[in-house]
PDB file of C-alpha atoms in Angstrom:
ATOM      1  CA  UNK A  86       0.000   0.000   0.000  1.00 69.00           C
ATOM      2  CA  UNK A  87       2.826   2.389   0.884  1.00 79.00           C
ATOM      3  CA  UNK A  88       4.302   1.883  -2.588  1.00 87.00           C
ATOM      4  CA  UNK A  89       1.128   3.133  -4.271  1.00 89.00           C
ATOM      5  CA  UNK A  90       1.026   6.157  -1.983  1.00 86.00           C
ATOM      6  CA  UNK A  91       4.607   6.845  -3.086  1.00 91.00           C
ATOM      7  CA  UNK A  92       3.711   6.721  -6.779  1.00 93.00           C
ATOM      8  CA  UNK A  93       0.730   9.031  -6.218  1.00 91.00           C
ATOM      9  CA  UNK A  94       2.884  11.515  -4.316  1.00 90.00           C
ATOM     10  CA  UNK A  95       5.538  11.324  -7.025  1.00 94.00           C
ATOM     11  CA  UNK A  96       2.950  12.168  -9.677  1.00 93.00           C
ATOM     12  CA  UNK A  97       1.656  15.159  -7.720  1.00 88.00           C
ATOM     13  CA  UNK A  98       5.160  16.555  -7.219  1.00 91.00           C
ATOM     14  CA  UNK A  99       6.193  15.806 -10.816  1.00 93.00           C
ATOM     15  CA  UNK A 100       3.234  17.856 -12.044  1.00 89.00           C
ATOM     16  CA  UNK A 101       4.304  20.669  -9.712  1.00 87.00           C
ATOM     17  CA  UNK A 102       7.856  20.531 -11.059  1.00 91.00           C
ATOM     18  CA  UNK A 103       6.728  20.407 -14.680  1.00 91.00           C
ATOM     19  CA  UNK A 104       4.474  23.430 -14.185  1.00 88.00           C
ATOM     20  CA  UNK A 105       7.407  25.313 -12.667  1.00 88.00           C
ATOM     21  CA  UNK A 106       9.528  24.423 -15.684  1.00 89.00           C
ATOM     22  CA  UNK A 107       6.835  25.612 -18.069  1.00 87.00           C
ATOM     23  CA  UNK A 108       6.553  28.903 -16.182  1.00 85.00           C
ATOM     24  CA  UNK A 109      10.298  29.382 -16.658  1.00 87.00           C
ATOM     25  CA  UNK A 110      10.034  28.776 -20.395  1.00 88.00           C
ATOM     26  CA  UNK A 111      12.013  25.525 -20.363  1.00 90.00           C
ATOM     27  CA  UNK A 112      11.836  23.106 -23.279  1.00 90.00           C
ATOM     28  CA  UNK A 113      10.326  19.642 -22.876  1.00 90.00           C
ATOM     29  CA  UNK A 114      13.575  18.027 -21.721  1.00 93.00           C
ATOM     30  CA  UNK A 115      14.249  20.721 -19.159  1.00 93.00           C
ATOM     31  CA  UNK A 116      10.683  20.503 -17.901  1.00 93.00           C
ATOM     32  CA  UNK A 117      10.960  16.714 -17.632  1.00 95.00           C
ATOM     33  CA  UNK A 118      14.193  16.974 -15.645  1.00 94.00           C
ATOM     34  CA  UNK A 119      12.594  19.488 -13.291  1.00 95.00           C
ATOM     35  CA  UNK A 120       9.557  17.231 -12.884  1.00 95.00           C
ATOM     36  CA  UNK A 121      11.733  14.195 -12.138  1.00 96.00           C
ATOM     37  CA  UNK A 122      13.909  16.088  -9.666  1.00 96.00           C
ATOM     38  CA  UNK A 123      10.881  17.505  -7.854  1.00 95.00           C
ATOM     39  CA  UNK A 124       9.174  14.128  -7.660  1.00 95.00           C
ATOM     40  CA  UNK A 125      12.160  12.035  -6.605  1.00 96.00           C
ATOM     41  CA  UNK A 126      14.795  14.332  -5.074  1.00 95.00           C
ATOM     42  CA  UNK A 127      13.630  13.943  -1.486  1.00 95.00           C
ATOM     43  CA  UNK A 128      13.441  10.168  -1.698  1.00 94.00           C
ATOM     44  CA  UNK A 129      16.908   9.972  -3.245  1.00 96.00           C
ATOM     45  CA  UNK A 130      18.475  12.056  -0.471  1.00 96.00           C
ATOM     46  CA  UNK A 131      16.697  10.008   2.204  1.00 96.00           C
ATOM     47  CA  UNK A 132      17.944   6.769   0.646  1.00 95.00           C
ATOM     48  CA  UNK A 133      21.530   8.047   0.504  1.00 95.00           C
ATOM     49  CA  UNK A 134      21.457   9.284   4.108  1.00 96.00           C
ATOM     50  CA  UNK A 135      20.059   5.948   5.280  1.00 94.00           C
ATOM     51  CA  UNK A 136      22.507   3.906   3.217  1.00 93.00           C
ATOM     52  CA  UNK A 137      19.853   2.438   0.950  1.00 90.00           C
ATOM     53  CA  UNK A 138      21.751   2.286  -2.315  1.00 88.00           C
ATOM     54  CA  UNK A 139      21.061   2.412  -5.120  1.00 92.00           C
ATOM     55  CA  UNK A 140      18.017   4.611  -4.424  1.00 93.00           C
ATOM     56  CA  UNK A 141      14.696   3.177  -5.535  1.00 90.00           C
ATOM     57  CA  UNK A 142      14.443   5.672  -8.391  1.00 91.00           C
ATOM     58  CA  UNK A 143      17.357   3.962 -10.139  1.00 93.00           C
ATOM     59  CA  UNK A 144      15.898   0.479  -9.680  1.00 94.00           C
ATOM     60  CA  UNK A 145      12.151   0.819 -10.227  1.00 95.00           C
ATOM     61  CA  UNK A 146      11.194   2.299 -13.637  1.00 95.00           C
ATOM     62  CA  UNK A 147       7.779   3.332 -12.309  1.00 96.00           C
ATOM     63  CA  UNK A 148       9.198   6.578 -10.921  1.00 96.00           C
ATOM     64  CA  UNK A 149      10.721   7.764 -14.196  1.00 96.00           C
ATOM     65  CA  UNK A 150       7.582   6.591 -16.003  1.00 96.00           C
ATOM     66  CA  UNK A 151       5.505   8.710 -13.638  1.00 96.00           C
ATOM     67  CA  UNK A 152       7.559  11.775 -14.553  1.00 95.00           C
ATOM     68  CA  UNK A 153       7.189  10.900 -18.248  1.00 95.00           C
ATOM     69  CA  UNK A 154       3.400  10.900 -17.844  1.00 94.00           C
ATOM     70  CA  UNK A 155       3.236  13.968 -15.596  1.00 92.00           C
ATOM     71  CA  UNK A 156       5.348  16.210 -17.833  1.00 93.00           C
ATOM     72  CA  UNK A 157       3.033  16.313 -20.872  1.00 92.00           C
ATOM     73  CA  UNK A 158       0.010  16.452 -18.567  1.00 86.00           C
ATOM     74  CA  UNK A 159       1.384  19.707 -17.178  1.00 84.00           C
ATOM     75  CA  UNK A 160       2.812  21.190 -20.382  1.00 82.00           C
ATOM     76  CA  UNK A 161       0.231  20.357 -23.038  1.00 81.00           C
ATOM     77  CA  UNK A 162      -2.799  21.775 -21.231  1.00 75.00           C
ATOM     78  CA  UNK A 163      -1.722  25.184 -19.846  1.00 67.00           C
ATOM     79  CA  UNK A 164      -5.254  26.605 -19.889  1.00 72.00           C
ATOM     80  CA  UNK A 165      -6.462  23.714 -17.740  1.00 74.00           C
ATOM     81  CA  UNK A 166      -3.819  24.255 -15.060  1.00 70.00           C
ATOM     82  CA  UNK A 167      -4.374  28.020 -15.050  1.00 67.00           C
ATOM     83  CA  UNK A 168      -8.095  27.488 -14.577  1.00 66.00           C
ATOM     84  CA  UNK A 169      -7.528  25.033 -11.756  1.00 61.00           C
ATOM     85  CA  UNK A 170      -4.624  26.764 -10.010  1.00 64.00           C
ATOM     86  CA  UNK A 171      -6.302  26.172  -6.654  1.00 66.00           C
ATOM     87  CA  UNK A 172      -6.431  22.461  -7.374  1.00 66.00           C
ATOM     88  CA  UNK A 173      -2.703  22.531  -8.195  1.00 67.00           C
ATOM     89  CA  UNK A 174      -2.066  23.875  -4.696  1.00 78.00           C
ATOM     90  CA  UNK A 175      -4.120  20.985  -3.340  1.00 81.00           C
ATOM     91  CA  UNK A 176      -2.039  18.485  -5.333  1.00 80.00           C
ATOM     92  CA  UNK A 177       1.176  19.999  -4.008  1.00 84.00           C
ATOM     93  CA  UNK A 178      -0.123  19.929  -0.440  1.00 89.00           C
ATOM     94  CA  UNK A 179      -1.227  16.307  -0.800  1.00 90.00           C
ATOM     95  CA  UNK A 180       2.172  15.415  -2.237  1.00 89.00           C
ATOM     96  CA  UNK A 181       3.790  17.056   0.778  1.00 93.00           C
ATOM     97  CA  UNK A 182       1.640  15.005   3.140  1.00 94.00           C
ATOM     98  CA  UNK A 183       2.210  11.740   1.300  1.00 93.00           C
ATOM     99  CA  UNK A 184       5.978  12.139   1.124  1.00 95.00           C
ATOM    100  CA  UNK A 185       6.425  13.143   4.753  1.00 97.00           C
ATOM    101  CA  UNK A 186       4.481  10.059   5.814  1.00 96.00           C
ATOM    102  CA  UNK A 187       6.479   7.772   3.532  1.00 94.00           C
ATOM    103  CA  UNK A 188       9.817   9.175   4.674  1.00 96.00           C
ATOM    104  CA  UNK A 189       8.860   8.947   8.327  1.00 97.00           C
ATOM    105  CA  UNK A 190       7.482   5.417   8.015  1.00 95.00           C
ATOM    106  CA  UNK A 191      10.535   4.134   6.125  1.00 95.00           C
ATOM    107  CA  UNK A 192      12.806   5.585   8.803  1.00 96.00           C
ATOM    108  CA  UNK A 193      10.732   3.969  11.553  1.00 95.00           C
ATOM    109  CA  UNK A 194      10.964   0.600   9.806  1.00 93.00           C
ATOM    110  CA  UNK A 195      14.759   1.006   9.682  1.00 94.00           C
ATOM    111  CA  UNK A 196      14.858   1.495  13.438  1.00 94.00           C
ATOM    112  CA  UNK A 197      15.756   5.185  13.516  1.00 96.00           C
ATOM    113  CA  UNK A 198      14.925   7.290  16.568  1.00 96.00           C
ATOM    114  CA  UNK A 199      11.780   9.391  16.583  1.00 95.00           C
ATOM    115  CA  UNK A 200      13.615  12.636  15.887  1.00 96.00           C
ATOM    116  CA  UNK A 201      15.648  11.108  13.056  1.00 97.00           C
ATOM    117  CA  UNK A 202      12.474   9.599  11.598  1.00 97.00           C
ATOM    118  CA  UNK A 203      10.780  12.994  11.691  1.00 97.00           C
ATOM    119  CA  UNK A 204      13.820  14.541  10.027  1.00 97.00           C
ATOM    120  CA  UNK A 205      13.800  11.933   7.271  1.00 97.00           C
ATOM    121  CA  UNK A 206      10.123  12.616   6.713  1.00 97.00           C
ATOM    122  CA  UNK A 207      10.711  16.349   6.333  1.00 96.00           C
ATOM    123  CA  UNK A 208      13.691  15.748   4.013  1.00 96.00           C
ATOM    124  CA  UNK A 209      11.653  13.389   1.841  1.00 96.00           C
ATOM    125  CA  UNK A 210       8.821  15.904   1.603  1.00 95.00           C
ATOM    126  CA  UNK A 211      10.836  19.064   0.959  1.00 94.00           C
ATOM    127  CA  UNK A 212      14.162  18.349  -0.726  1.00 94.00           C
ATOM    128  CA  UNK A 213      12.674  17.775  -4.179  1.00 93.00           C
ATOM    129  CA  UNK A 214      11.165  21.251  -3.983  1.00 90.00           C
ATOM    130  CA  UNK A 215      14.491  22.676  -2.822  1.00 93.00           C
ATOM    131  CA  UNK A 216      16.224  21.188  -5.872  1.00 94.00           C
ATOM    132  CA  UNK A 217      13.440  22.468  -8.131  1.00 92.00           C
ATOM    133  CA  UNK A 218      13.830  26.025  -6.877  1.00 91.00           C
ATOM    134  CA  UNK A 219      17.636  25.937  -7.011  1.00 93.00           C
ATOM    135  CA  UNK A 220      17.515  24.763 -10.635  1.00 93.00           C
ATOM    136  CA  UNK A 221      15.151  27.669 -11.356  1.00 91.00           C
ATOM    137  CA  UNK A 222      17.591  30.079  -9.675  1.00 89.00           C
ATOM    138  CA  UNK A 223      15.103  30.899  -6.909  1.00 89.00           C
ATOM    139  CA  UNK A 224      15.336  30.918  -3.139  1.00 86.00           C
ATOM    140  CA  UNK A 225      13.805  27.580  -2.045  1.00 86.00           C
ATOM    141  CA  UNK A 226      10.249  27.808  -0.771  1.00 78.00           C
ATOM    142  CA  UNK A 227      11.141  26.458   2.680  1.00 80.00           C
ATOM    143  CA  UNK A 228      13.522  29.399   3.205  1.00 80.00           C
ATOM    144  CA  UNK A 229      10.927  32.056   2.332  1.00 75.00           C
ATOM    145  CA  UNK A 230       8.922  32.149   5.579  1.00 65.00           C
ATOM    146  CA  UNK A 231       6.351  29.802   4.056  1.00 69.00           C
ATOM    147  CA  UNK A 232       4.700  27.264   6.363  1.00 82.00           C
ATOM    148  CA  UNK A 233       5.944  24.313   4.335  1.00 84.00           C
ATOM    149  CA  UNK A 234       8.565  22.424   6.311  1.00 87.00           C
ATOM    150  CA  UNK A 235       6.536  23.217   9.436  1.00 90.00           C
ATOM    151  CA  UNK A 236       3.490  21.501   7.948  1.00 92.00           C
ATOM    152  CA  UNK A 237       5.668  18.524   7.020  1.00 94.00           C
ATOM    153  CA  UNK A 238       7.095  18.336  10.539  1.00 95.00           C
ATOM    154  CA  UNK A 239       3.585  18.405  11.992  1.00 95.00           C
ATOM    155  CA  UNK A 240       2.616  15.473   9.778  1.00 96.00           C
ATOM    156  CA  UNK A 241       5.724  13.525  10.769  1.00 97.00           C
ATOM    157  CA  UNK A 242       5.076  14.011  14.482  1.00 97.00           C
ATOM    158  CA  UNK A 243       1.435  13.001  14.097  1.00 97.00           C
ATOM    159  CA  UNK A 244       2.451   9.813  12.296  1.00 97.00           C
ATOM    160  CA  UNK A 245       5.020   9.047  15.003  1.00 98.00           C
ATOM    161  CA  UNK A 246       2.338   9.513  17.660  1.00 97.00           C
ATOM    162  CA  UNK A 247       0.040   7.116  15.797  1.00 97.00           C
ATOM    163  CA  UNK A 248       2.895   4.622  15.517  1.00 96.00           C
ATOM    164  CA  UNK A 249       3.520   4.829  19.268  1.00 96.00           C
ATOM    165  CA  UNK A 250      -0.172   4.070  19.803  1.00 96.00           C
ATOM    166  CA  UNK A 251       0.033   1.096  17.393  1.00 95.00           C
ATOM    167  CA  UNK A 252      -2.503   2.631  15.008  1.00 96.00           C
ATOM    168  CA  UNK A 253      -2.346   0.741  11.671  1.00 94.00           C
ATOM    169  CA  UNK A 254      -0.936   2.520   8.610  1.00 90.00           C
ATOM    170  CA  UNK A 255      -4.261   2.132   6.817  1.00 91.00           C
ATOM    171  CA  UNK A 256      -5.641   4.674   9.290  1.00 94.00           C
ATOM    172  CA  UNK A 257      -2.625   6.697  10.404  1.00 95.00           C
ATOM    173  CA  UNK A 258      -1.214   7.592   6.982  1.00 93.00           C
ATOM    174  CA  UNK A 259      -4.436   9.020   5.451  1.00 94.00           C
ATOM    175  CA  UNK A 260      -5.081  11.037   8.615  1.00 96.00           C
ATOM    176  CA  UNK A 261      -1.511  12.384   8.751  1.00 96.00           C
ATOM    177  CA  UNK A 262      -1.607  13.217   5.030  1.00 95.00           C
ATOM    178  CA  UNK A 263      -4.887  15.086   5.470  1.00 95.00           C
ATOM    179  CA  UNK A 264      -3.605  17.073   8.450  1.00 95.00           C
ATOM    180  CA  UNK A 265      -0.333  17.974   6.716  1.00 95.00           C
ATOM    181  CA  UNK A 266      -2.154  19.062   3.568  1.00 93.00           C
ATOM    182  CA  UNK A 267      -4.724  20.930   5.638  1.00 93.00           C
ATOM    183  CA  UNK A 268      -2.085  22.922   7.521  1.00 92.00           C
ATOM    184  CA  UNK A 269      -0.358  23.816   4.257  1.00 90.00           C
ATOM    185  CA  UNK A 270      -3.585  24.831   2.497  1.00 90.00           C
ATOM    186  CA  UNK A 271      -4.781  26.917   5.445  1.00 89.00           C
ATOM    187  CA  UNK A 272      -1.440  28.734   5.439  1.00 85.00           C
ATOM    188  CA  UNK A 273      -1.889  29.476   1.727  1.00 82.00           C
ATOM    189  CA  UNK A 274      -5.537  30.449   2.109  1.00 80.00           C
ATOM    190  CA  UNK A 275      -4.937  32.921   4.924  1.00 77.00           C
ATOM    191  CA  UNK A 276      -1.443  34.034   3.822  1.00 68.00           C
ATOM    192  CA  UNK A 277       0.077  32.799   7.065  1.00 64.00           C
ATOM    193  CA  UNK A 278       3.879  32.672   7.201  1.00 61.00           C
ATOM    194  CA  UNK A 279       6.504  31.899   9.801  1.00 54.00           C
ATOM    195  CA  UNK A 280       7.050  35.498  10.853  1.00 54.00           C
ATOM    196  CA  UNK A 281       3.309  36.082  11.270  1.00 46.00           C
ATOM    197  CA  UNK A 282       2.887  32.919  13.303  1.00 44.00           C
ATOM    198  CA  UNK A 283       5.789  33.566  15.676  1.00 43.00           C
TER     199      UNK A 283
END
């Protein structure tokens, strides 16, 4: 089940990366690279830090295939994505929630401490976006007072609490994803940032 969550999250983030590439006027190859980096960068870094080599992206073709599908979906229908810009924010928020849960759960299964597991969850959820913004020559979103990494950390801690209470993943992951996405979307909706919340 976790694998399918991972593919879904990868698709959401690949679409986000491809849209960013299109906004920067990149060609199809550049947009594809940005989509792939956004969708898989966090998982690759987590795998390297945990000693899981080669990372899953280089073993399972489903991840590259997901980027191949997401790129034309984002680039060939610009009017659609402009019309549903709010829905794009929802996809990005859901991707954030899915990836933080996957990263945290994988770390738990590898026997990492709670704080290291939370850190791996945040890395998984945010590093792809960091790489996307760096490649676009922008300051990464998580360094711009946005409640992004904070939402991811909240999701990781919620999942860890569920794990401590022996709540099954079939329940804990959807709830943690929903809460993470909800925090992120509320921050966007009400223009809340780190400086305003401190």
